[in-house]
Short mmCIF file of C-alpha atoms in Angstrom, two decimals:
data_model
loop_
_atom_site.label_atom_id
_atom_site.label_comp_id
_atom_site.label_asym_id
_atom_site.label_seq_id
_atom_site.Cartn_x
_atom_site.Cartn_y
_atom_site.Cartn_z
CA MET A 1 -29.79 -211.99 -14.60
CA GLU A 2 -32.05 -212.20 -11.86
CA SER A 3 -35.30 -213.64 -11.38
CA THR A 4 -38.48 -211.00 -11.72
CA ASN A 5 -39.90 -212.75 -8.38
CA TYR A 6 -37.03 -211.63 -7.09
CA VAL A 7 -36.16 -208.64 -7.91
CA VAL A 8 -39.85 -207.76 -6.62
CA GLY A 9 -39.77 -209.43 -3.73
CA PHE A 10 -36.60 -207.44 -3.12
CA THR A 11 -37.83 -204.33 -4.00
CA LEU A 12 -41.18 -205.41 -1.55
CA ALA A 13 -38.61 -205.62 1.25
CA MET A 14 -36.86 -202.54 0.88
CA THR A 15 -39.91 -200.25 0.61
CA VAL A 16 -41.00 -202.24 4.30
CA ILE A 17 -38.42 -201.82 5.71
CA VAL A 18 -37.85 -198.25 4.89
CA ALA A 19 -41.27 -197.22 5.27
CA LEU A 20 -41.23 -198.51 8.93
CA THR A 21 -37.86 -196.73 9.55
CA LEU A 22 -39.17 -193.70 8.05
CA SER A 23 -42.12 -193.53 10.11
CA SER A 24 -41.16 -194.60 13.68
CA LEU A 25 -38.62 -191.90 13.48
CA PHE A 26 -41.16 -189.58 11.84
CA TYR A 27 -44.15 -190.16 14.91
CA GLY A 28 -41.12 -190.51 17.50
CA THR A 29 -39.77 -187.35 16.70
CA LYS A 30 -43.39 -185.64 15.96
CA ASP A 31 -44.32 -184.31 19.33
CA GLN A 32 -41.05 -182.39 20.37
CA VAL A 33 -40.97 -181.03 16.13
CA ALA A 34 -44.33 -179.69 17.12
CA GLN A 35 -43.48 -177.65 19.99
CA ASN A 36 -39.98 -177.23 18.07
CA ALA A 37 -41.94 -174.99 15.34
CA ASP A 38 -44.66 -173.37 17.85
CA VAL A 39 -41.17 -172.02 19.74
CA PHE A 40 -39.61 -171.01 16.57
CA ASN A 41 -43.29 -168.83 15.19
CA LYS A 42 -43.71 -167.56 18.59
CA ARG A 43 -39.84 -165.97 18.81
CA ALA A 44 -40.14 -164.81 15.08
CA ILE A 45 -43.25 -162.56 16.53
CA LEU A 46 -41.10 -161.73 19.83
CA SER A 47 -38.67 -160.38 17.32
CA ALA A 48 -40.65 -157.80 15.72
CA ILE A 49 -41.35 -156.65 19.54
CA SER A 50 -38.12 -157.29 20.37
CA ALA A 51 -37.46 -152.94 21.10
CA LYS A 52 -39.91 -153.55 24.27
CA LEU A 53 -38.14 -156.53 25.58
CA ASP A 54 -36.16 -156.20 28.08
CA LYS A 55 -33.21 -159.19 26.68
CA PRO A 56 -32.28 -159.63 23.14
CA VAL A 57 -35.17 -162.56 22.13
CA SER A 58 -31.84 -164.97 21.30
CA ASP A 59 -31.71 -165.08 24.93
CA PHE A 60 -35.12 -166.60 26.05
CA SER A 61 -35.05 -170.26 26.29
CA ASP A 62 -38.00 -171.79 24.54
CA GLN A 63 -39.60 -172.33 28.15
CA ASP A 64 -39.30 -168.35 28.70
CA VAL A 65 -40.81 -167.85 24.87
CA LEU A 66 -44.01 -170.06 25.91
CA SER A 67 -44.92 -168.19 29.38
CA LEU A 68 -44.35 -164.80 27.77
CA PHE A 69 -46.82 -165.89 24.97
CA GLU A 70 -49.28 -167.22 27.94
CA GLU A 71 -49.26 -164.39 30.16
CA LYS A 72 -48.36 -160.75 28.40
CA VAL A 73 -49.82 -161.67 24.91
CA GLU A 74 -53.37 -161.31 23.85
CA GLN A 75 -54.68 -163.46 20.80
CA LYS A 76 -57.48 -161.97 18.72
CA VAL A 77 -58.43 -162.84 15.03
CA LEU A 78 -60.08 -160.87 12.79
CA SER A 79 -62.20 -160.70 9.86
CA MET A 80 -61.50 -158.99 6.43
CA ASP A 81 -64.17 -156.41 8.42
CA GLY A 82 -62.56 -155.84 11.27
CA GLU A 83 -64.71 -157.38 13.68
CA GLU A 84 -63.32 -159.91 16.10
CA LEU A 85 -64.40 -163.47 15.47
CA ASP A 86 -64.84 -165.99 18.80
CA GLY A 87 -63.36 -169.50 19.56
CA ILE A 88 -60.04 -168.77 17.77
CA MET A 89 -56.64 -168.58 18.74
CA ALA A 90 -54.82 -166.33 16.33
CA GLU A 91 -51.77 -168.87 16.59
CA LYS A 92 -54.23 -171.86 15.12
CA VAL A 93 -54.71 -169.66 11.98
CA ASP A 94 -52.69 -171.12 9.52
CA MET A 95 -51.42 -168.29 6.96
CA ALA A 96 -50.99 -170.58 4.00
CA LYS A 97 -54.19 -171.85 3.87
CA GLU A 98 -55.64 -168.12 4.10
CA ALA A 99 -53.64 -167.53 1.27
CA LYS A 100 -55.67 -169.42 -1.17
CA LYS A 101 -59.32 -168.50 0.10
CA PRO A 102 -60.51 -165.56 -1.37
CA GLU A 103 -59.75 -161.86 -0.24
CA GLU A 104 -63.14 -161.52 1.65
CA ASP A 105 -63.19 -164.71 3.01
CA ARG A 106 -59.93 -164.89 5.48
CA GLN A 107 -59.56 -164.82 8.73
CA LEU A 108 -56.47 -161.94 10.16
CA PRO A 109 -54.34 -162.97 13.16
CA LEU A 110 -53.35 -160.19 15.60
CA PHE A 111 -51.44 -160.87 18.33
CA ILE A 112 -51.03 -157.76 20.87
CA TYR A 113 -48.57 -157.40 23.30
CA ASN A 114 -49.39 -156.19 26.87
CA GLY A 115 -46.05 -155.50 28.58
CA GLY A 116 -46.22 -152.88 31.12
CA GLY A 117 -47.37 -149.25 28.88
CA GLU A 118 -48.70 -148.77 25.88
CA LYS A 119 -49.85 -151.88 24.18
CA VAL A 120 -48.91 -153.33 20.73
CA TYR A 121 -50.03 -154.68 18.22
CA ILE A 122 -49.01 -157.05 15.48
CA VAL A 123 -50.07 -157.99 13.07
CA SER A 124 -49.02 -160.93 10.32
CA VAL A 125 -48.54 -161.16 6.42
CA ARG A 126 -47.54 -163.24 3.75
CA GLY A 127 -46.54 -163.55 0.06
CA SER A 128 -44.37 -164.46 -2.62
CA GLY A 129 -40.32 -164.41 -1.95
CA LEU A 130 -37.93 -165.61 -5.35
CA TRP A 131 -38.56 -169.87 -4.74
CA ASP A 132 -41.51 -169.93 -2.44
CA ALA A 133 -43.35 -168.41 -0.17
CA ILE A 134 -42.42 -165.45 2.69
CA TRP A 135 -44.39 -164.42 5.76
CA GLY A 136 -43.42 -161.56 8.66
CA ASN A 137 -44.80 -160.03 11.21
CA VAL A 138 -45.43 -156.34 11.76
CA ALA A 139 -45.53 -155.09 14.94
CA LEU A 140 -47.30 -151.42 15.34
CA GLN A 141 -47.77 -148.70 18.15
CA SER A 142 -51.15 -148.02 19.67
CA ASP A 143 -51.73 -144.90 16.84
CA PHE A 144 -52.03 -147.76 14.28
CA THR A 145 -48.93 -145.65 12.28
CA THR A 146 -45.49 -146.23 13.51
CA VAL A 147 -43.84 -149.19 13.08
CA VAL A 148 -42.33 -150.35 16.17
CA GLY A 149 -40.42 -153.46 14.31
CA ALA A 150 -40.78 -156.47 12.14
CA SER A 151 -39.84 -159.79 11.57
CA PHE A 152 -39.62 -161.93 8.48
CA ASP A 153 -39.04 -165.42 7.42
CA HIS A 154 -38.92 -167.78 4.48
CA ALA A 155 -39.95 -171.12 2.79
CA GLY A 156 -37.29 -171.46 0.27
CA GLU A 157 -34.70 -168.29 -0.56
CA THR A 158 -31.53 -168.87 -1.01
CA PRO A 159 -29.10 -168.32 2.12
CA GLY A 160 -26.97 -165.01 1.66
CA LEU A 161 -29.42 -163.55 -0.46
CA GLY A 162 -33.10 -163.90 -0.23
CA ALA A 163 -32.33 -165.62 3.55
CA GLU A 164 -31.21 -162.17 4.99
CA ILE A 165 -34.93 -161.08 4.52
CA LYS A 166 -34.78 -163.17 8.00
CA ASP A 167 -30.79 -164.51 9.02
CA ASN A 168 -29.60 -160.75 8.68
CA PRO A 169 -30.94 -158.95 11.45
CA ALA A 170 -29.98 -155.73 10.18
CA PHE A 171 -32.98 -156.23 7.82
CA ALA A 172 -35.68 -156.35 9.97
CA LYS A 173 -33.77 -153.42 11.97
CA GLN A 174 -34.67 -150.71 9.32
CA PHE A 175 -38.71 -150.68 9.81
CA GLY A 176 -38.52 -149.71 13.72
CA GLY A 177 -39.85 -145.79 13.76
CA LYS A 178 -41.10 -146.10 10.57
CA LYS A 179 -45.08 -144.63 9.45
CA ILE A 180 -47.46 -146.49 7.25
CA TYR A 181 -49.83 -143.64 6.79
CA ASN A 182 -48.09 -140.78 5.26
CA ASP A 183 -50.57 -137.11 6.80
CA GLY A 184 -53.74 -139.82 6.55
CA GLU A 185 -52.96 -141.87 3.42
CA TYR A 186 -51.70 -144.99 3.49
CA VAL A 187 -48.27 -145.65 2.18
CA SER A 188 -46.86 -148.99 4.18
CA VAL A 189 -43.27 -149.87 4.58
CA GLY A 190 -40.89 -149.78 1.20
CA VAL A 191 -38.73 -151.77 0.67
CA ILE A 192 -36.46 -149.46 -1.42
CA LYS A 193 -33.78 -151.11 -4.32
CA GLY A 194 -30.71 -148.83 -4.21
CA GLY A 195 -31.14 -147.21 -0.84
CA ALA A 196 -35.03 -145.41 1.14
CA LYS A 197 -35.05 -142.06 -0.17
CA ASN A 198 -37.96 -141.47 2.21
CA LEU A 199 -36.60 -142.22 5.34
CA ALA A 200 -39.61 -141.99 7.28
CA TYR A 201 -41.50 -144.41 5.01
CA GLU A 202 -39.16 -146.79 3.37
CA VAL A 203 -36.18 -148.60 3.79
CA ASP A 204 -33.02 -150.13 2.16
CA GLY A 205 -33.57 -153.13 0.07
CA LEU A 206 -31.12 -156.21 -0.14
CA SER A 207 -28.23 -156.51 -2.79
CA GLY A 208 -28.54 -159.75 -4.95
CA ALA A 209 -31.99 -160.11 -3.37
CA THR A 210 -34.09 -157.96 -5.65
CA VAL A 211 -36.99 -160.16 -6.40
CA THR A 212 -37.19 -161.35 -2.22
CA ALA A 213 -37.13 -157.00 -1.49
CA ASP A 214 -39.54 -156.95 -4.05
CA GLY A 215 -42.09 -159.20 -2.26
CA VAL A 216 -41.35 -158.30 1.10
CA ASP A 217 -42.25 -154.62 -0.38
CA GLU A 218 -45.51 -156.08 -2.12
CA MET A 219 -46.77 -158.34 0.76
CA LEU A 220 -46.52 -155.04 3.32
CA PHE A 221 -48.65 -152.54 1.24
CA ARG A 222 -51.24 -155.51 0.70
CA GLY A 223 -50.69 -157.74 4.18
CA ILE A 224 -51.29 -154.53 6.78
CA LYS A 225 -53.65 -153.08 4.61
CA TYR A 226 -56.27 -155.82 5.19
CA TYR A 227 -56.33 -155.08 9.25
CA GLU A 228 -57.62 -150.94 7.98
CA PRO A 229 -61.06 -151.64 9.24
CA TYR A 230 -59.52 -152.64 12.53
CA PHE A 231 -57.43 -149.51 13.15
CA GLY A 232 -60.67 -147.59 12.37
CA LYS A 233 -62.52 -149.77 14.85
CA ALA A 234 -60.15 -149.93 17.31
CA LYS A 235 -59.42 -146.09 17.37
CA GLY A 236 -62.80 -145.11 17.69
CA MET B 1 -12.36 -193.70 -11.81
CA ALA B 2 -8.88 -195.82 -10.44
CA GLU B 3 -10.76 -197.29 -7.62
CA VAL B 4 -13.02 -199.49 -9.30
CA LYS B 5 -9.63 -201.41 -11.26
CA THR B 6 -7.57 -201.97 -8.21
CA ALA B 7 -11.04 -203.43 -6.42
CA PRO B 8 -8.78 -206.26 -4.27
CA ALA B 9 -9.01 -209.22 -6.14
CA ILE B 10 -6.77 -211.28 -3.54
CA GLN B 11 -8.36 -212.18 -0.60
CA GLU B 12 -5.88 -211.15 2.01
CA LYS B 13 -5.42 -210.53 5.93
CA GLU B 14 -7.44 -206.81 5.65
CA PRO B 15 -6.15 -204.33 8.84
CA LEU B 16 -8.74 -202.23 10.16
CA PHE B 17 -7.02 -199.30 9.56
CA GLY B 18 -4.05 -199.68 7.21
CA LYS B 19 -2.24 -197.96 4.76
CA LYS B 20 -4.86 -198.76 2.32
CA GLU B 21 -7.30 -197.72 4.20
CA LYS B 22 -5.92 -194.42 5.54
CA LYS B 23 -5.36 -194.11 1.52
CA LEU B 24 -9.38 -193.68 1.54
CA ILE B 25 -10.05 -191.26 3.57
CA THR B 26 -6.77 -188.92 2.40
CA ASP B 27 -6.78 -189.50 -1.27
CA PRO B 28 -10.21 -187.41 -1.69
CA LEU B 29 -8.76 -184.42 0.35
CA THR B 30 -6.20 -184.06 -2.27
CA ASP B 31 -5.70 -185.76 -5.16
CA ASN B 32 -8.90 -187.65 -5.61
CA ASN B 33 -10.85 -184.36 -3.97
CA PRO B 34 -14.71 -185.09 -5.75
CA ILE B 35 -14.95 -181.24 -6.53
CA THR B 36 -11.38 -180.34 -7.99
CA ILE B 37 -10.19 -183.63 -9.96
CA GLN B 38 -13.93 -185.95 -9.62
CA VAL B 39 -16.05 -182.77 -11.07
CA LEU B 40 -19.15 -184.04 -9.12
CA GLY B 41 -21.64 -182.17 -6.25
CA ILE B 42 -20.65 -178.35 -8.31
CA CYS B 43 -24.20 -177.16 -8.24
CA SER B 44 -24.62 -177.57 -4.46
CA ALA B 45 -20.97 -175.87 -4.01
CA LEU B 46 -22.38 -173.09 -6.12
CA ALA B 47 -25.72 -172.77 -3.90
CA VAL B 48 -25.10 -173.17 -0.39
CA THR B 49 -21.46 -171.33 0.36
CA SER B 50 -22.39 -167.50 0.49
CA LEU B 51 -22.63 -168.13 4.01
CA VAL B 52 -20.09 -170.72 6.46
CA LEU B 53 -22.35 -171.68 8.59
CA PRO B 54 -25.03 -173.56 6.48
CA SER B 55 -21.74 -175.19 4.39
CA VAL B 56 -20.34 -176.65 7.26
CA VAL B 57 -23.82 -178.34 8.57
CA ILE B 58 -24.22 -179.36 4.89
CA SER B 59 -21.01 -180.75 4.86
CA VAL B 60 -21.37 -182.91 8.43
CA ALA B 61 -24.88 -184.15 6.82
CA VAL B 62 -22.95 -185.38 3.52
CA VAL B 63 -20.24 -186.64 5.08
CA PHE B 64 -23.36 -188.58 7.24
CA VAL B 65 -25.25 -189.84 4.32
CA CYS B 66 -22.04 -190.60 1.90
CA ALA B 67 -20.57 -193.29 4.66
CA PHE B 68 -23.66 -194.77 5.40
CA SER B 69 -25.02 -195.52 1.74
CA SER B 70 -21.77 -196.66 1.33
CA LEU B 71 -21.86 -198.51 3.27
CA PHE B 72 -25.59 -200.03 3.43
CA THR B 73 -24.87 -199.97 -0.73
CA SER B 74 -22.04 -202.09 -0.54
CA LEU B 75 -23.11 -204.70 2.85
CA LEU B 76 -26.45 -205.06 -0.12
CA ARG B 77 -23.94 -205.55 -3.03
CA THR B 78 -24.37 -209.12 -3.87
CA ARG B 79 -28.31 -209.02 -2.93
CA ILE B 80 -28.98 -205.70 -4.93
CA PRO B 81 -30.99 -207.17 -8.53
CA LYS B 82 -28.65 -205.40 -10.93
CA SER B 83 -31.44 -204.38 -12.98
CA ILE B 84 -32.72 -201.76 -10.10
CA ARG B 85 -29.53 -201.12 -8.92
CA MET B 86 -29.61 -197.05 -8.67
CA ILE B 87 -32.95 -197.66 -7.81
CA VAL B 88 -32.60 -199.59 -4.84
CA GLN B 89 -28.88 -196.73 -4.23
CA LEU B 90 -31.17 -193.70 -4.27
CA VAL B 91 -33.81 -195.00 -2.11
CA ILE B 92 -30.74 -196.16 0.60
CA ILE B 93 -29.53 -192.28 0.04
CA ALA B 94 -33.35 -190.26 0.67
CA THR B 95 -33.85 -192.61 3.11
CA LEU B 96 -31.22 -191.73 5.22
CA VAL B 97 -31.78 -187.63 3.47
CA THR B 98 -34.81 -188.22 5.45
CA ILE B 99 -33.25 -189.14 8.73
CA VAL B 100 -30.97 -185.89 8.68
CA GLU B 101 -33.99 -183.26 8.26
CA MET B 102 -35.68 -185.40 10.69
CA VAL B 103 -32.62 -184.91 13.37
CA LEU B 104 -32.47 -181.38 12.56
CA LYS B 105 -35.70 -180.58 13.37
CA TYR B 106 -36.01 -182.16 16.19
CA PHE B 107 -32.10 -180.96 17.31
CA SER B 108 -32.05 -178.18 15.76
CA TYR B 109 -34.91 -176.61 14.54
CA PRO B 110 -33.51 -172.86 13.53
CA VAL B 111 -30.93 -174.56 11.59
CA TYR B 112 -32.90 -177.21 9.87
CA ARG B 113 -35.31 -173.41 8.84
CA GLN B 114 -32.36 -171.94 7.23
CA LEU B 115 -31.37 -175.32 5.16
CA THR B 116 -34.84 -176.25 4.43
CA ILE B 117 -34.46 -177.20 0.77
CA TYR B 118 -30.85 -178.00 0.88
CA ILE B 119 -31.35 -180.56 3.64
CA GLY B 120 -33.44 -182.68 0.74
CA LEU B 121 -30.89 -181.43 -2.48
CA ILE B 122 -28.60 -183.77 -1.02
CA ILE B 123 -30.68 -186.88 -3.01
CA THR B 124 -29.18 -185.27 -5.52
CA ASN B 125 -25.65 -184.34 -5.13
CA CYS B 126 -23.55 -186.46 -7.94
CA ILE B 127 -20.58 -187.22 -4.95
CA VAL B 128 -22.72 -189.92 -3.15
CA MET B 129 -24.39 -191.60 -5.89
CA GLY B 130 -21.09 -191.99 -7.47
CA ARG B 131 -19.24 -192.94 -4.98
CA LEU B 132 -22.03 -195.83 -4.92
CA GLU B 133 -21.61 -197.04 -8.53
CA ALA B 134 -17.80 -196.67 -8.48
CA PHE B 135 -16.80 -197.36 -4.96
CA ALA B 136 -19.40 -199.44 -2.62
CA MET B 137 -20.71 -201.75 -4.79
CA ALA B 138 -17.52 -203.43 -5.80
CA ASN B 139 -15.73 -203.35 -2.24
CA LYS B 140 -16.13 -204.89 1.41
CA PRO B 141 -18.33 -202.62 4.01
CA TRP B 142 -15.42 -200.95 5.54
CA ARG B 143 -13.62 -199.89 3.54
CA SER B 144 -16.88 -198.55 1.52
CA PHE B 145 -18.02 -196.67 4.50
CA LEU B 146 -14.35 -195.28 4.83
CA ASP B 147 -14.26 -194.31 0.97
CA GLY B 148 -18.05 -191.99 1.46
CA ILE B 149 -16.88 -190.47 4.95
CA GLY B 150 -13.56 -189.14 2.90
CA ASN B 151 -14.91 -188.16 -0.01
CA GLY B 152 -17.56 -186.43 2.17
CA LEU B 153 -14.83 -184.47 4.19
CA GLY B 154 -13.16 -183.81 0.46
CA TYR B 155 -16.18 -182.31 -0.54
CA GLY B 156 -16.61 -180.55 2.73
CA LEU B 157 -13.56 -179.13 2.84
CA ILE B 158 -13.78 -177.46 -0.55
CA LEU B 159 -17.45 -176.40 0.50
CA VAL B 160 -16.38 -174.85 3.59
CA GLY B 161 -12.74 -173.67 1.79
CA ILE B 162 -15.24 -171.63 -0.52
CA ALA B 163 -17.81 -170.20 2.14
CA LEU B 164 -14.84 -168.82 4.10
CA ILE B 165 -13.75 -166.59 1.07
CA ARG B 166 -17.05 -165.15 -0.18
CA GLU B 167 -18.27 -164.40 3.48
CA LEU B 168 -15.45 -163.08 4.07
CA PHE B 169 -15.29 -160.44 1.25
CA GLY B 170 -18.89 -160.12 0.09
CA LYS B 171 -20.39 -159.91 3.78
CA GLY B 172 -17.51 -159.54 5.64
CA SER B 173 -18.33 -161.44 8.39
CA LEU B 174 -17.10 -165.16 9.38
CA PHE B 175 -20.45 -167.79 11.08
CA ALA B 176 -22.73 -165.19 10.44
CA GLY B 177 -25.43 -167.10 12.37
CA SER B 178 -24.30 -169.19 14.80
CA ALA B 179 -23.28 -168.49 17.80
CA ALA B 180 -19.61 -167.38 17.34
CA GLU B 181 -20.86 -164.76 14.76
CA MET B 182 -18.02 -162.71 13.86
CA LYS B 183 -17.99 -159.23 12.18
CA ILE B 184 -13.80 -159.24 10.32
CA ILE B 185 -13.74 -156.29 7.51
CA GLY B 186 -16.15 -153.91 6.89
CA ALA B 187 -16.72 -154.50 10.80
CA SER B 188 -20.58 -152.46 10.58
CA PRO B 189 -22.89 -154.80 12.00
CA ASP B 190 -25.42 -153.07 9.18
CA TYR B 191 -23.61 -155.11 6.13
CA ILE B 192 -26.09 -154.89 4.23
CA ILE B 193 -26.35 -151.27 3.99
CA ASN B 194 -22.55 -150.66 2.33
CA THR B 195 -21.94 -148.02 4.85
CA MET B 196 -17.89 -147.86 5.78
CA ALA B 197 -17.86 -147.95 9.63
CA GLU B 198 -16.43 -145.68 11.71
CA GLY B 199 -12.97 -146.02 13.49
CA SER B 200 -12.57 -149.84 11.98
CA TRP B 201 -9.37 -151.07 11.03
CA PHE B 202 -11.02 -152.14 8.18
CA GLY B 203 -13.27 -148.63 7.22
CA TRP B 204 -11.78 -148.81 3.87
CA TYR B 205 -13.41 -152.04 3.03
CA SER B 206 -16.83 -152.31 1.21
CA ASN B 207 -17.94 -154.92 0.88
CA ASN B 208 -18.25 -157.30 -2.50
CA ASN B 209 -21.18 -158.20 -3.96
CA LEU B 210 -20.29 -160.50 -6.52
CA MET B 211 -19.24 -162.44 -3.48
CA VAL B 212 -22.28 -163.25 -2.89
CA LEU B 213 -23.36 -163.95 -6.31
CA PRO B 214 -23.53 -167.46 -7.05
CA VAL B 215 -20.90 -166.90 -9.65
CA ALA B 216 -17.96 -166.31 -7.46
CA ALA B 217 -18.48 -169.71 -5.98
CA MET B 218 -17.03 -170.77 -9.79
CA PHE B 219 -14.25 -168.28 -9.23
CA ILE B 220 -13.54 -169.79 -6.31
CA ILE B 221 -13.33 -173.61 -8.05
CA GLY B 222 -11.38 -172.42 -10.39
CA ILE B 223 -9.12 -171.04 -8.80
CA PHE B 224 -8.47 -174.20 -6.13
CA ILE B 225 -8.08 -176.37 -9.61
CA TRP B 226 -5.42 -174.11 -10.95
CA ILE B 227 -3.71 -174.14 -8.09
CA GLN B 228 -4.09 -177.84 -7.47
CA ARG B 229 -2.95 -178.92 -10.46
CA SER B 230 -0.22 -176.23 -11.08
CA ARG B 231 1.29 -177.67 -8.21
CA ASN B 232 0.90 -181.67 -8.94
CA PRO B 233 1.49 -181.11 -13.13
CA ASP B 234 0.19 -184.78 -12.10
CA LEU B 235 -3.47 -184.53 -12.04
CA VAL B 236 -3.75 -182.27 -15.63
CA ASP B 237 -5.48 -184.80 -17.21
CA ILE B 238 -6.59 -186.73 -14.69
CA SER B 239 -10.62 -186.09 -14.83
#
């Protein structure tokens, strides 16, 4: 057996070396990683309005994504009463933190795409999947009723199952053209296990990922409703 | 395991890439496969194999982690205090996995976001620690490095094999999520919506949802093991 001093010395040396290696790597890559994450999130927002863009979002370079956002996307932050808040950008709103606040204190990010023609309003929603948080962006026409498109993401759903909400373009594609109001009554877009029945307001769930699909259903119903006060004001 | 006993005691001049070294790479691909013979790393083989692309990325990451953790462990093998040797091995593995995660975040953020937790789970992959204990602690660095590569590749071979079958029959596609994405059978881009594609040769095929679930991987591994052992009866009672 080695002496205690040796074991302690070895452990200390190992810890110092590992800590230095990892922290210097972390600081070396930090800025690029932050930019990658930023582009990734903006790409997700843009893919909710892919129907309005002239080419698929995957064909945009990172720089294209950032400049398109700079030029054509207006960012607003709303209170739960639908009032616009000053001095904060929608992209700075951390949905994970907001979800922990009491409902009436939350801030809601709103992205308005202004690419000629009618404006498109993109709202953000957040909920729970099977393993961890899920979130998404839903783009609405200026009637605040018709869905232009949607995109989803998740923290830890299973690839091939729950992760299909992000990875399978066919899932998000179903949302285009759906309505969230039925004769003035708020219905959201339902995600239905076993297949949509009412095609105006429902989409198909995911086989093998029922819990995640139910999470999307719940998240949409609750999350879009938060924006209702704003919809009322914006419609005048 | 057999390698431990045959660890060379006699000092002879070792070629850089002789017969023994070659065997270190090829054995884990066939007669000493970490999944089908050593039965290590089953958990991740069930979890990540529903799509080919994540399986390939995980395999590459495991080859890297396995090779370099073997190398570092072997370099330190005479200095590592016996009483904390497993902790030291774990620190080496965890460091390398964290590096893999950072590299992915830096160079390929979307792939990182697709795999998220599975990268971290490489730390718990029994193959890596199993090889450190069974081989790297008793062998020279170069051989340990090769053993690591061999076992990583053997793991990846089975992983990608399972994923190919599962994705093809479960989703009707191959390499979904990559630039080279292919829709093979089922042939409908809307492959979650189980409609038969019109005008396709394989329009009759309806995706098999069992293949999407982790149980399918269990069956496929079982079939692999069966085929391998029926072709080489010597392997039957080896593990």
